[in-house]
Short mmCIF file of C-alpha atoms in Angstrom, two decimals:
data_model
loop_
_atom_site.label_atom_id
_atom_site.label_comp_id
_atom_site.label_asym_id
_atom_site.label_seq_id
_atom_site.Cartn_x
_atom_site.Cartn_y
_atom_site.Cartn_z
CA MET V 170 96.97 121.47 107.95
CA SER V 171 99.90 120.26 105.87
CA GLN V 172 99.34 117.96 102.89
CA ASP V 173 100.53 115.02 105.03
CA GLN V 174 98.15 115.87 107.83
CA LEU V 175 95.27 116.17 105.37
CA GLU V 176 96.16 112.78 103.93
CA ALA V 177 96.38 111.22 107.41
CA ARG V 178 93.02 112.69 108.41
CA ARG V 179 91.48 111.41 105.19
CA HIS V 180 92.74 107.92 105.99
CA GLU V 181 91.38 108.04 109.54
CA ILE V 182 87.96 109.02 108.23
CA LEU V 183 88.03 106.24 105.63
CA ALA V 184 88.91 103.57 108.21
CA ALA V 185 86.19 104.66 110.63
CA ALA V 186 83.62 105.03 107.84
CA ARG V 187 84.45 101.54 106.54
CA ASP V 188 83.54 100.04 109.94
CA CYS V 189 80.39 102.09 110.08
CA PHE V 190 79.17 101.12 106.58
CA ALA V 191 79.98 97.47 107.26
CA ARG V 192 78.11 97.49 110.55
CA PHE V 193 75.00 99.40 109.57
CA GLY V 194 74.87 99.16 105.76
CA TYR V 195 74.84 102.21 103.52
CA GLU V 196 71.44 103.51 104.54
CA GLY V 197 71.94 102.65 108.21
CA ALA V 198 75.26 104.51 108.40
CA THR V 199 73.65 107.83 109.24
CA VAL V 200 75.66 111.04 109.38
CA ARG V 201 75.23 110.91 113.17
CA ARG V 202 76.77 107.43 113.27
CA LEU V 203 79.57 108.54 110.97
CA GLU V 204 80.28 111.37 113.40
CA ASP V 205 80.41 108.91 116.30
CA ALA V 206 82.63 106.50 114.39
CA THR V 207 85.13 109.13 113.25
CA GLY V 208 84.96 111.31 116.35
CA LEU V 209 84.59 114.29 114.01
CA SER V 210 81.77 116.71 113.24
CA ARG V 211 79.85 116.40 109.98
CA GLY V 212 81.48 119.65 108.91
CA ALA V 213 84.94 118.14 109.34
CA ILE V 214 83.97 114.89 107.57
CA PHE V 215 82.36 116.59 104.60
CA HIS V 216 85.29 118.95 104.29
CA HIS V 217 87.18 115.88 103.06
CA PHE V 218 84.37 114.08 101.21
CA ARG V 219 81.58 115.92 99.45
CA ASP V 220 78.75 113.76 100.79
CA LYS V 221 77.96 110.30 102.14
CA GLU V 222 77.80 108.84 98.63
CA SER V 223 81.32 110.14 97.89
CA LEU V 224 82.59 108.84 101.22
CA PHE V 225 81.22 105.35 100.54
CA LEU V 226 82.68 105.35 97.05
CA ALA V 227 86.07 106.44 98.46
CA VAL V 228 86.01 103.53 100.95
CA ALA V 229 85.13 101.05 98.23
CA GLU V 230 87.70 102.50 95.80
CA ASP V 231 90.37 102.36 98.49
CA ASP V 232 89.60 98.65 98.98
CA ALA V 233 89.59 98.00 95.23
CA ALA V 234 92.95 99.74 94.76
CA ALA V 235 94.54 97.69 97.56
CA MET V 236 93.15 94.56 95.97
CA VAL V 237 94.47 95.37 92.49
CA GLU V 238 97.92 95.80 94.01
CA THR V 239 97.79 92.48 95.90
CA VAL V 240 96.40 90.60 92.90
CA ALA V 241 99.17 91.94 90.64
CA ARG V 242 101.80 90.86 93.18
CA ASN V 243 100.44 87.57 94.53
CA GLY V 244 97.45 86.56 92.43
CA LEU V 245 93.78 86.19 93.29
CA VAL V 246 94.20 82.77 94.91
CA GLN V 247 96.61 84.28 97.43
CA VAL V 248 94.17 87.13 98.06
CA MET V 249 91.57 84.46 98.87
CA ARG V 250 93.94 82.58 101.17
CA ASP V 251 94.82 85.77 103.04
CA LEU V 252 91.17 86.69 103.36
CA LEU V 253 90.28 83.24 104.68
CA GLY V 254 93.20 83.29 107.12
CA ARG V 255 92.16 86.65 108.49
CA ALA V 256 88.47 85.70 108.70
CA ALA V 257 89.22 82.34 110.36
CA GLY V 258 91.72 83.80 112.82
CA ASN V 259 91.03 86.38 115.46
CA SER V 260 88.37 88.22 113.54
CA ASP V 261 89.75 91.73 113.42
CA GLY V 262 87.60 94.74 112.68
CA ASP V 263 89.45 95.46 109.43
CA THR V 264 88.48 92.16 107.81
CA ALA V 265 84.87 92.40 108.93
CA GLY V 266 84.76 95.97 107.65
CA TRP V 267 86.26 94.98 104.36
CA LEU V 268 83.85 92.08 103.86
CA GLY V 269 80.93 94.26 104.80
CA THR V 270 81.95 96.89 102.26
CA GLN V 271 82.17 94.24 99.55
CA LEU V 272 78.63 93.06 100.25
CA GLU V 273 77.36 96.60 100.47
CA VAL V 274 78.93 97.32 97.05
CA SER V 275 77.10 94.23 95.74
CA ARG V 276 73.81 95.39 97.12
CA ARG V 277 74.19 98.87 95.64
CA LEU V 278 75.21 97.40 92.27
CA ARG V 279 71.85 95.69 92.27
CA THR V 280 69.70 98.59 93.42
CA ASP V 281 71.50 101.68 92.08
CA PRO V 282 72.24 101.84 88.31
CA GLN V 283 74.15 105.12 88.77
CA PHE V 284 76.50 103.48 91.25
CA ALA V 285 76.84 100.41 89.02
CA LYS V 286 78.05 102.66 86.22
CA ARG V 287 80.63 104.39 88.41
CA TRP V 288 81.77 101.06 89.79
CA ALA V 289 82.28 99.22 86.49
CA GLU V 290 85.75 100.77 86.02
CA ARG V 291 86.96 99.52 89.42
CA ALA V 292 85.71 96.00 88.80
CA ALA V 293 87.47 96.04 85.43
CA ALA V 294 90.78 97.01 87.07
CA ILE V 295 90.63 93.97 89.38
CA ALA V 296 89.76 91.67 86.47
CA ASP V 297 92.64 93.16 84.44
CA ALA V 298 95.15 92.52 87.24
CA THR V 299 93.92 88.93 87.57
CA ARG V 300 94.06 88.34 83.81
CA ASP V 301 97.57 89.86 83.48
CA ARG V 302 98.91 87.66 86.22
CA LEU V 303 97.35 84.52 84.74
CA GLN V 304 98.79 85.45 81.34
CA ARG V 305 102.27 85.72 82.90
CA GLN V 306 101.75 82.29 84.47
CA ARG V 307 100.58 80.91 81.14
CA ASP V 308 103.74 82.33 79.53
CA ALA V 309 105.81 80.71 82.29
CA GLY V 310 104.15 77.36 81.53
CA VAL V 311 102.59 76.76 84.96
CA LEU V 312 99.00 77.38 83.83
CA ARG V 313 96.80 74.84 82.06
CA ASP V 314 96.66 75.71 78.36
CA ASP V 315 93.46 73.94 77.22
CA VAL V 316 91.19 76.72 78.51
CA PRO V 317 91.42 80.43 77.52
CA VAL V 318 92.97 82.76 80.09
CA GLU V 319 89.74 84.77 80.08
CA VAL V 320 87.74 81.74 81.24
CA LEU V 321 90.25 80.99 84.01
CA THR V 322 90.13 84.65 85.07
CA GLN V 323 86.36 84.46 85.42
CA PHE V 324 86.62 81.10 87.20
CA LEU V 325 88.86 82.67 89.87
CA GLU V 326 86.52 85.65 90.14
CA LEU V 327 83.59 83.27 90.67
CA ALA V 328 85.47 81.57 93.51
CA TYR V 329 86.39 84.95 94.97
CA ASP V 330 82.77 86.15 94.89
CA GLY V 331 81.69 82.90 96.53
CA LEU V 332 84.28 83.31 99.28
CA VAL V 333 83.21 86.89 99.97
CA LEU V 334 79.54 85.88 100.18
CA HIS V 335 80.34 82.91 102.42
CA LEU V 336 82.52 84.84 104.87
CA ALA V 337 80.53 88.06 104.83
CA THR V 338 77.43 86.17 105.92
CA GLY V 339 79.32 84.86 108.93
CA ARG V 340 79.29 81.20 107.95
CA PRO V 341 82.10 79.11 109.48
CA PRO V 342 85.16 78.56 107.24
CA GLY V 343 84.65 74.78 107.23
CA GLU V 344 86.93 73.12 104.67
CA LEU V 345 87.48 76.29 102.66
CA SER V 346 91.26 76.05 102.89
CA ARG V 347 91.17 72.71 101.07
CA VAL V 348 88.51 74.07 98.72
CA LEU V 349 91.01 76.77 97.69
CA ASP V 350 93.51 73.98 96.94
CA VAL V 351 90.94 72.53 94.51
CA VAL V 352 90.43 75.99 92.98
CA GLU V 353 94.16 76.56 92.53
CA GLU V 354 94.71 73.10 91.11
CA ALA V 355 91.91 73.64 88.59
CA VAL V 356 93.82 76.46 86.86
CA ARG V 357 97.27 74.83 86.94
CA ARG V 358 98.87 72.57 84.41
CA GLY V 359 97.73 69.02 85.26
CA MET W 81 37.70 78.71 101.17
CA SER W 82 38.59 75.07 100.53
CA GLN W 83 42.00 73.73 101.45
CA ASP W 84 43.00 73.90 97.76
CA GLN W 85 41.88 77.49 97.48
CA LEU W 86 43.81 78.40 100.64
CA GLU W 87 46.90 76.73 99.23
CA ALA W 88 46.52 78.53 95.87
CA ARG W 89 46.07 81.88 97.61
CA ARG W 90 49.15 81.20 99.75
CA HIS W 91 51.18 80.52 96.60
CA GLU W 92 49.94 83.71 94.93
CA ILE W 93 50.98 85.75 97.95
CA LEU W 94 54.41 84.08 98.06
CA ALA W 95 55.09 84.80 94.36
CA ALA W 96 54.07 88.45 94.62
CA ALA W 97 55.97 88.91 97.90
CA ARG W 98 59.10 87.37 96.37
CA ASP W 99 59.10 90.04 93.64
CA CYS W 100 58.51 92.73 96.20
CA PHE W 101 61.34 91.65 98.53
CA ALA W 102 63.70 91.27 95.57
CA ARG W 103 62.87 94.70 94.24
CA PHE W 104 62.89 96.71 97.44
CA GLY W 105 64.85 94.57 99.91
CA TYR W 106 63.41 93.37 103.20
CA GLU W 107 63.13 96.79 104.86
CA GLY W 108 61.98 98.50 101.66
CA ALA W 109 59.18 95.99 101.09
CA THR W 110 56.67 97.90 103.20
CA VAL W 111 53.25 96.46 104.05
CA ARG W 112 51.82 99.03 101.62
CA ARG W 113 54.05 97.72 98.82
CA LEU W 114 53.17 94.13 99.72
CA GLU W 115 49.49 95.09 99.40
CA ASP W 116 50.13 96.61 95.96
CA ALA W 117 52.16 93.60 94.82
CA THR W 118 49.63 91.00 95.96
CA GLY W 119 46.51 93.02 95.23
CA LEU W 120 45.30 92.05 98.70
CA SER W 121 44.70 93.95 101.92
CA ARG W 122 47.12 93.59 104.83
CA GLY W 123 44.38 91.75 106.68
CA ALA W 124 44.14 89.16 103.91
CA ILE W 125 47.94 88.80 103.66
CA PHE W 126 48.51 88.41 107.37
CA HIS W 127 45.66 85.94 107.60
CA HIS W 128 48.03 83.57 105.77
CA PHE W 129 51.36 84.71 107.26
CA ARG W 130 51.70 85.99 110.80
CA ASP W 131 53.84 89.00 109.94
CA LYS W 132 56.34 90.32 107.39
CA GLU W 133 59.17 88.35 108.98
CA SER W 134 57.18 85.11 108.61
CA LEU W 135 56.26 85.99 105.03
CA PHE W 136 59.89 86.58 104.08
CA LEU W 137 60.96 83.36 105.76
CA ALA W 138 58.22 81.49 103.88
CA VAL W 139 59.46 82.88 100.55
CA ALA W 140 63.05 81.92 101.34
CA GLU W 141 62.03 78.48 102.63
CA ASP W 142 59.99 77.86 99.51
CA ASP W 143 63.05 78.66 97.39
CA ALA W 144 65.29 76.47 99.53
CA ALA W 145 62.88 73.51 99.31
CA ALA W 146 62.70 73.80 95.50
CA MET W 147 66.48 73.90 95.40
CA VAL W 148 66.93 70.83 97.60
CA GLU W 149 64.64 68.92 95.24
CA THR W 150 66.53 70.01 92.11
CA VAL W 151 69.93 69.33 93.67
CA ALA W 152 68.86 65.83 94.69
CA ARG W 153 67.65 65.11 91.16
CA ASN W 154 70.18 66.90 88.96
CA GLY W 155 73.03 68.09 91.15
CA LEU W 156 74.27 71.55 92.06
CA VAL W 157 76.15 72.05 88.78
CA GLN W 158 72.89 71.62 86.87
CA VAL W 159 71.18 74.06 89.22
CA MET W 160 73.91 76.54 88.32
CA ARG W 161 73.54 75.91 84.58
CA ASP W 162 69.76 76.39 84.78
CA LEU W 163 70.19 79.57 86.78
CA LEU W 164 72.70 80.94 84.29
CA GLY W 165 70.50 80.00 81.35
CA ARG W 166 67.51 81.76 82.85
CA ALA W 167 69.53 84.82 83.87
CA ALA W 168 71.22 85.09 80.44
CA GLY W 169 68.00 84.50 78.48
CA ASN W 170 64.94 86.66 78.52
CA SER W 171 65.30 87.77 82.11
CA ASP W 172 62.00 86.72 83.63
CA GLY W 173 60.71 88.15 86.87
CA ASP W 174 60.92 84.79 88.63
CA THR W 175 64.69 84.51 88.22
CA ALA W 176 65.28 88.10 89.26
CA GLY W 177 63.00 87.57 92.24
CA TRP W 178 64.77 84.40 93.21
CA LEU W 179 68.23 85.96 92.94
CA GLY W 180 67.09 88.96 94.91
CA THR W 181 65.74 86.74 97.69
CA GLN W 182 69.05 84.88 97.87
CA LEU W 183 70.98 88.13 98.34
CA GLU W 184 68.45 89.40 100.83
CA VAL W 185 68.87 86.18 102.83
CA SER W 186 72.64 86.78 102.75
CA ARG W 187 72.24 90.29 104.00
CA ARG W 188 69.97 89.24 106.85
CA LEU W 189 72.32 86.39 107.78
CA ARG W 190 74.92 89.07 108.34
CA THR W 191 72.82 91.56 110.22
CA ASP W 192 70.26 89.44 112.09
CA PRO W 193 71.59 86.64 114.37
CA GLN W 194 68.03 85.47 115.10
CA PHE W 195 67.37 84.95 111.40
CA ALA W 196 70.77 83.27 110.96
CA LYS W 197 69.78 80.73 113.60
CA ARG W 198 66.45 79.95 111.94
CA TRP W 199 68.12 79.73 108.54
CA ALA W 200 70.93 77.34 109.47
CA GLU W 201 68.64 74.30 109.09
CA ARG W 202 67.65 75.25 105.53
CA ALA W 203 71.25 75.81 104.48
CA ALA W 204 72.14 72.42 105.94
CA ALA W 205 69.41 70.72 103.88
CA ILE W 206 70.88 72.09 100.64
CA ALA W 207 74.39 71.02 101.67
CA ASP W 208 73.06 67.55 102.57
CA ALA W 209 71.40 67.13 99.17
CA THR W 210 74.62 68.19 97.41
CA ARG W 211 76.76 65.87 99.55
CA ASP W 212 74.40 62.89 99.05
CA ARG W 213 74.46 63.31 95.30
CA LEU W 214 78.25 63.62 95.18
CA GLN W 215 78.52 60.50 97.34
CA ARG W 216 76.35 58.59 94.87
CA GLN W 217 78.59 59.81 92.05
CA ARG W 218 81.67 58.79 94.01
CA ASP W 219 80.12 55.31 94.47
CA ALA W 220 79.40 55.20 90.72
CA GLY W 221 83.06 55.99 90.04
CA VAL W 222 82.55 59.25 88.10
CA LEU W 223 83.87 61.51 90.85
CA ARG W 224 87.54 62.19 91.58
CA ASP W 225 88.58 60.17 94.63
CA ASP W 226 91.67 62.03 95.82
CA VAL W 227 89.67 64.72 97.63
CA PRO W 228 87.03 64.09 100.35
CA VAL W 229 83.38 64.42 99.27
CA GLU W 230 82.94 67.10 101.94
CA VAL W 231 85.61 69.30 100.30
CA LEU W 232 84.02 68.84 96.85
CA THR W 233 80.61 69.69 98.33
CA GLN W 234 81.97 72.94 99.73
CA PHE W 235 83.78 73.65 96.45
CA LEU W 236 80.48 73.44 94.55
CA GLU W 237 78.78 75.61 97.17
CA LEU W 238 81.53 78.21 96.76
CA ALA W 239 80.92 78.28 93.01
CA TYR W 240 77.17 78.50 93.59
CA ASP W 241 77.55 81.42 95.99
CA GLY W 242 79.83 83.14 93.50
CA LEU W 243 77.30 82.66 90.71
CA VAL W 244 74.47 84.05 92.82
CA LEU W 245 76.50 87.11 93.78
CA HIS W 246 77.60 87.67 90.17
CA LEU W 247 74.12 87.39 88.65
CA ALA W 248 72.24 89.09 91.47
CA THR W 249 74.39 92.18 91.06
CA GLY W 250 73.40 92.36 87.40
CA ARG W 251 76.84 91.69 85.95
CA PRO W 252 76.83 90.24 82.40
CA PRO W 253 77.20 86.44 82.19
CA GLY W 254 80.45 86.72 80.23
CA GLU W 255 82.15 83.32 79.94
CA LEU W 256 80.30 81.81 82.88
CA SER W 257 79.02 78.88 80.86
CA ARG W 258 82.60 77.78 80.18
CA VAL W 259 83.53 78.61 83.75
CA LEU W 260 80.91 76.06 84.87
CA ASP W 261 82.61 73.50 82.60
CA VAL W 262 85.83 74.13 84.56
CA VAL W 263 83.90 73.76 87.83
CA GLU W 264 82.30 70.49 86.77
CA GLU W 265 85.55 69.09 85.45
CA ALA W 266 87.29 69.93 88.74
CA VAL W 267 85.11 67.45 90.66
CA ARG W 268 85.14 64.64 88.09
CA ARG W 269 87.57 61.78 87.75
CA GLY W 270 90.47 63.11 85.60
#
C-alpha cells in the first residue's frame, strides 16, 4: 500500500470504529463488532492500531483535533450551534457517533486514571484554542471586559459540556438555539 | 420489622447501592458487589427492591426528589453552588456517589429506551421546579424580562448538565465558582 492508501484505510477504520464505540460503548465494542463495523479482519485493524485502547484514543484524538481547528476558526459558540443544528436536523450517523465518543471519553475519564492522564493534553488544547480566540475578541473590543478571559473560557466550556450531555442522552433540542443566544450574549460587551 | 425499621433499612440499602453504582457503573455493580456494599444478602436486598433495575431506579429517583425539593427552595443556581462546594471541599462519598449516579442515568438514557421513558417524568419534575422558581422571580422583578422564562430555565439546565459532566469526570473545579456568577448574572435583570 502507498502512504496515501494507508492513510485512507486508517481513516475508514476510524470512522467505522467511532460508530461502533458510540453504539456499544467502549467495553461493548468487542473486536468482533469492530470487525463487522469496519469490514476488516482483526489482523488488518490491529495492523493500523496497536490495540482497542489505541484505536479508541485515536478516534477521540481525531475528534479533539477537528474541534481545536473549528474553535480556532469560528469559536466555541459556533461549534455549539453547528452541533445543535446537526443534532436537531436529520440525525446523521456522524453526529451521533461524535456525541457518543464524547460521552464515552467522559465515562473513561471517571473510571480510568491512566486514560485521564493521557487525555489531559487534548482537553488542554481545546481550552487553549477557546482562550486564544476569546483573547483576540477581547483585544478587538467585542468581549465584555469586567470578567477575566479565563472565567469566560470556562463558562463557554461549561455550556459546551452541558450541550454534549443534553444531546448525547437523546433529549429533544427544545429551546437550545435561544439558550445559545443567552450564552453568547453573556460573554459579549453589554 | 416495624414500618420505621423497614424504612430505615431501605435507606441504608439505597445509600450503599448509590456508592456501588457510582463506583462500578450499572453493569459493573454486580449482585455480589451490592451484597458487599450493603452488608446484606441478595435475599434481604431484593426483599426491599424487586431487582437491580428497580434498585437503581430507586436510587436515581431518590436523588431526583431531593433535587426537586432543593430547587423549589433555593433555585438551581444554589444547587450548583452547593454541588461545587461539596465537590471542591473534602470530597465526601455522598457527592461522588451522587455525581456518579447522574452520569450513569445519562448513560442509560442513551442506551436504554425503556429507562428513558420511565425517567422522562423525573426530569420533567426538576424542570418544573426550576421554571416555577424562575417565574416567581420574574413576578418579583429580579429576573431579566427580555427572554422567556422557558429559555432561562433551559439555560440553567444547560449549565447544570455542564457542571455535572465536569465534576463527575474528576476535572478540577478551576474558576467554576466565578463561572456560576456569570451564569447567575445572565438570568438577572441587568
